[in-house]
Amino acid sequence: MADDSPASHRRDPIKSSVGNVAAQRRRQKAVTVGKERRESLFRAKRLCRVGATGDGDVSVEENDMITDEEGFLLDAQTSSAVGELKSAVASQGKGAMQKRVNALRELRRLLSKSEFPPVEAALKAGAIPLLVQCLSFGSPDEQLLEAAWCLTNIAAGKPEETKALLPALPLLIAHLGEKSSLPVAEQCAWALGNVAGEGEELRNVLLSQGALPPLARMMLPNKGSTVRTAAWALSNLIKGPDPKAATELIKVDGVLDAILRHLRKADEELATEVAWVVVYLSALSNFATGVLVKSDVLQLLVERLATSNSLQLLIPVLRSLGNLVAGDSHTTSTVLVPGHEITDGVIKVLVKCLKSDHRVLKKEASWVLSNIAAGSIEHKQLIYSSEAVPLLLRLLSTAPFDIRREVAYVLGNLCVAPTAGEGKPSLIEEHLVSLVQRGCLSGFIDLVRSADIEAARLGLQFTELVLRGMPNGDGPKLVEQEDGIDAMERYQFHENEDLRNMANGLVDKYFGEDYGVDE
Amino acid sequence: MEVTQVLLNAQSIDGAVRKNAEESLKQFQEQNLPGFLLVLSGELVNEEKPVETRKLAGLILKNALDAKDQQRKVELVQRWLLLDGNAKSQIKAGLLKTLTSPVSDARSTASQVIAKVAGIELPHKQWPELIGSLLSNVHQLPAHAKQATLETLGYLCEEVSPDVIDQDQVNKILTAVVQGMSSSEVNIDVRLAATRALYNALGFAQANFSNDMERDYLMRVVCEATQSPDVRIRQAAFECLVSISSTYYEKLAPYIQDIFNITAKAVREDEEPVALQAVEFWSSICDEEIDILEEYGGDFTGDSNIPCFYFIKQAILALVPMLLETLLKQEEDQDQDEGAWNIAMAGGTCLGLVARTVGDDIVPLVVPFIEENISKPDWRQREAATYAFGSILEGPSPEKLIPLVNVALTFMLTALTKDPNSHVKDTTAWTLGRIFEFLHGSAVDTPIITQANCQQIITVLLQSMKDTPNVAEKACGALYFLAQGYEEVGPSSPLTPFFQEIVQSLLTVTHREDARESRLRTAAYETLNEVVRCSTEETAPLVLQLVPVITMELHNTLEGQNLSSDEKEKQSELQGLLCGCLQVIIQKLGSSESTKYAFMQYADQIMGLFLKVFACRSATVHEEAMLAIGALAYATGPDFAKYMPEFYKYLEMGLQNFEEYQVCAVTVGVVGDICRALEEKIVPYCDGIMTQLLKNLSSNQLHRSVKPPMFSCFGDIALAVGEYFEKYLMWAMSALQSAAELSTHTAGDDELIEYINTLRNGILEAYSGIFQGFKNSPKTQLLIPYAPHILQFLDGIYMEKDMDDVVMKTAIGVLGDLADTLGSHAASLIQQSVSSKDFLNECLSSEDLMIKESAEWAKLAITRAISV
């Protein structure tokens, strides 16, 4: 532009070198060849026609893509997008609606662009009141959708940024209703799910504003993506710690049926979200647990565990199962009765989980087993004679600490009979002898050495069983061989009185002055 | 900071001082941008400062507002918009004040900066008073300030788009500009600035050109300026006329006679820069009329946008002689100078355009000139005659030209061997090439090359390949078109007997010491490629023999080490030519089973060489090698998997190459080739490829032309990997969906509509690939949620009524794929869509067989989906 004259017209001479065009043509031909091949492939595929299969459906998740745009620029663009929105909201008459939608879409695009959305910039520029206004009743769907989407992404920000949504909550909840179009309701549910996930305080606000019933009703139909989003939002909403919401949820008409139906039929992604709802229901509310165990839910959970390989799904399903087993004695006493088909099914899927490569599955499965092993003699015998024991023994010696602790509970529970009342538990000698012979003692002695009080207690309790219960008074010798004395002597001056007394008592009783004299 | 000294230092010849100064400027800028810009504008406006620091200050200011790089530009614009308002007003005041400076460099710099600021602010409705304040007292200003104001208006019109300035202001700008141009203005510099400003302001004058009086006035002023005593003003005025010829073609009728007189006089008598623009006016009119006539197939019906006024046809009797005269004004060595552009070249180029515009009518006007001059002793006359002949070979009908060619051919062949003048030989060889390009081939009924003259033609051309580089290059070109004409000749080609000799001669040319001159080596290799590409089965064994020869050549390029940058460039260029050659050979041999089998023995070795060619460069990927690998992948099929571990990193590098977007585009194409070759074996590489594709798509730096093939590439991948595509589905669909939303509606010029159609096609190919990839898998249900949007997209583009045939075929195919893959799940959706009825019916009755076929298939698929 600083040239002396404007760019003069200059065209390619008619007499030009063949090399200029030839290479270009050759490259174009190469591209054309590729296109022709794609074309023939399409046509070939279209000719062999086979019926389509499959049912159910899955959600469309609008997601962002990665860009490495600088934050600075993004912030600047965001402020100016909010500015645009402000003027669009203020404008009236023909085209105003389209203008608003465009402005919202631009803002949404910016908020969806990066892993670190420019939420702060949007809030600073005053986005919330504008977005709330865009949610007013009677607004066109497109506008509602975009506004809710913006809010969803803002709610995904830091805690105080999530809190900024407070003025928007009543309208977001209002748009969950049956009068709203599904995409709008779903987007609002998403935003609310983000808010609920933030913490107890916001959860209570949402509950007091009546978010739960409409979200619960969104779970009822078979529309995949909607149910999934609603389930996810609900699982955030009932997280507690107050069990009231969970109890309220299970009482909503049709929710139990919907949970069962989705667990039975839905694809894995949807089943995953529904399973998380079951996790929180069963973890928090005794009432809900009671309702659930009387339904088919255990059977469905077992089936999912048996057939799925998706870790995302297996975790909540397994945890739900564990909650139901641990939370209500009804489960073990009347549903998982040894001899019933379902009981064998449960053991089988738990064995499958113990065999899995995933630490979480192994740990959760051991936890479930420990709860079952705390049941009747028949339960203990069932586990004892299952494929689980060799797996548990191996885990006790090789697995990471948290799994070992759960495994120790199972093995420990297998060796003691159910007791009524106080006093030392009575032994199941057959199980104890066999497990000790198969080398489990060293694992328990290891736990004695652990800094974790609960694990150490478990270790000491099992050591006590061995000292007391091994036939022919072999116990002390076995414990000594595994350096058990040394492990217990560490507790001589331990700050935890309970453990100190227990360890010192055992050492005094079995390794006192008389120990070794006989030999 | 004493900014004057720093700015002086920044222009010091001492590198260290300069670096230091640049560093402190940078620091200042980073620490306090408004302060920095303010100081710069203060420097620019200050009459006591040296001119060079004022200029530099202005330049830095300008660079803080605009950059070539699009991303950077956006950043700068945002930064300026967010800058403190106070600082901005002060800066702007300083800039405006500088326009009255007695120092011309300071004024001119300020003009440019003001235009940049205006380019940012006016679209945001900021600085609304700018144009008013520039124009407020333009009449009372001293000449130098008036000149600067007009210059500023010119730059401003270049920077901002017409829709941000309202008509009232446009009128004021035009008034000021036209007054500056008029003869009442005594100052030459003012008149020049005004004329140049008009050039930029023409795009704003739509309304004014629609008003007869205003248009008359504007045209009169421009025409007057072409008669100015100052050559710069005359040139600028003709540039205005050229611009008017394309922007306001339909308004020219009342003035065309006057313009012809003015241009004819300029072409004959004026200095070359002016004469060139005068010729350009007519070339530009030809462009317009060729476009119009092409679009309406010659029979203008009266209801379309712009009618053809046949200005060229009407002017032809005077225009052609004028152009023929220019042909005699050649420069001595123009053929050796690749960048040459002179009145003779411009005249010949225009003559070629006239021939395309009027067709047969031009022949009788040119033939006498050829006959009169072709045998004259003066080389200029012989060359001009040959050039005239070569120029009119495209446009007129073969019936009209072939009798002439039959007479001329022998003469030309003789001239090519015997003429003492290299310039004449050059043009003769080029003319032979044009003859073969337009009058030889299966489309022409009467062959001009016969058994009788074929041998002679080839002998002469091969002989001429030993001539000077420019002549040899043109001879290669002639051979290129000769071979191309036999592309569809059937099982036996007249070139077969000469194949070996031709290939040998071309290889010899590539080894000439002077092969780099006149792009001779490139021409030789491309000609070799064309000869191979158009060869028949008969010569397949000979093509196979070429493989080790070219492979060895490529191997030799890898020998050199520690090359200088110049040598590296040469190496890379040669590697490009050789890879290009291998690409054609592989494609040729790979296209038939028998030759493919024989070729495969070389595959490992060739792939090894391609990888070494890649390794020669550190950061970029060799485009030609990439293309050749695409061909190799197709030839080797699933076995290509063995090369993937080593090749993958280059593939990724190519995909990442934003700057050279052609490389990126080629690589995307190769990904498609590899998908088709490897099918599910591509799976291990998909994560990387998809990540890169999605990254590219979300970037605003990527050249738009790469986007459509990237979408198609989604389809290629989905087709290859089937339901495994599930993991990318959500992202891919989201990218496709947002692109689909953008491309449903087209608004803009033809070029944009064409682009939108390629984009639509890419999106649709992706959908087809995805549907077909998931077909028969248990996961087809995953696609159901996307169906409504896809149908909406199909309905949307159908309703726009502006899709081309390619899009139509792909779109109706997608409808079929959707129905076929989703079956009854989509039945009700399909039934609701417009596409399944009106669009389908339209396609079923299409004259295009491919569209019809796709539509019939789609109909079948829909019937099945609905009936279940």
mmCIF file of N, CA and C in Angstrom, chain B residues 90 135 261 265 472 618 766 770:
data_model
loop_
_atom_site.group_PDB
_atom_site.id
_atom_site.type_symbol
_atom_site.label_atom_id
_atom_site.label_comp_id
_atom_site.label_asym_id
_atom_site.label_seq_id
_atom_site.Cartn_x
_atom_site.Cartn_y
_atom_site.Cartn_z
ATOM 1 N N GLN B 90 -6.220 10.849 21.361
ATOM 2 C CA GLN B 90 -5.004 11.656 21.188
ATOM 3 C C GLN B 90 -4.213 11.207 19.975
ATOM 4 N N LEU B 135 -13.111 15.894 5.258
ATOM 5 C CA LEU B 135 -13.669 16.635 4.130
ATOM 6 C C LEU B 135 -14.057 18.063 4.470
ATOM 7 N N ASN B 261 -11.514 5.324 -28.737
ATOM 8 C CA ASN B 261 -10.620 6.337 -29.317
ATOM 9 C C ASN B 261 -9.474 6.670 -28.368
ATOM 10 N N LYS B 265 -5.472 5.610 -29.090
ATOM 11 C CA LYS B 265 -4.433 6.633 -29.143
ATOM 12 C C LYS B 265 -3.323 6.299 -28.137
ATOM 13 N N ALA B 472 13.759 -25.244 -26.544
ATOM 14 C CA ALA B 472 13.597 -26.643 -26.139
ATOM 15 C C ALA B 472 12.397 -26.796 -25.207
ATOM 16 N N SER B 618 13.650 -30.829 7.507
ATOM 17 C CA SER B 618 13.467 -30.945 8.950
ATOM 18 C C SER B 618 12.008 -30.764 9.340
ATOM 19 N N ALA B 766 -18.729 -37.060 4.028
ATOM 20 C CA ALA B 766 -18.467 -37.558 5.380
ATOM 21 C C ALA B 766 -19.677 -38.326 5.890
ATOM 22 N N ILE B 770 -19.776 -42.253 6.898
ATOM 23 C CA ILE B 770 -20.119 -42.678 8.261
ATOM 24 C C ILE B 770 -21.304 -43.648 8.232
#
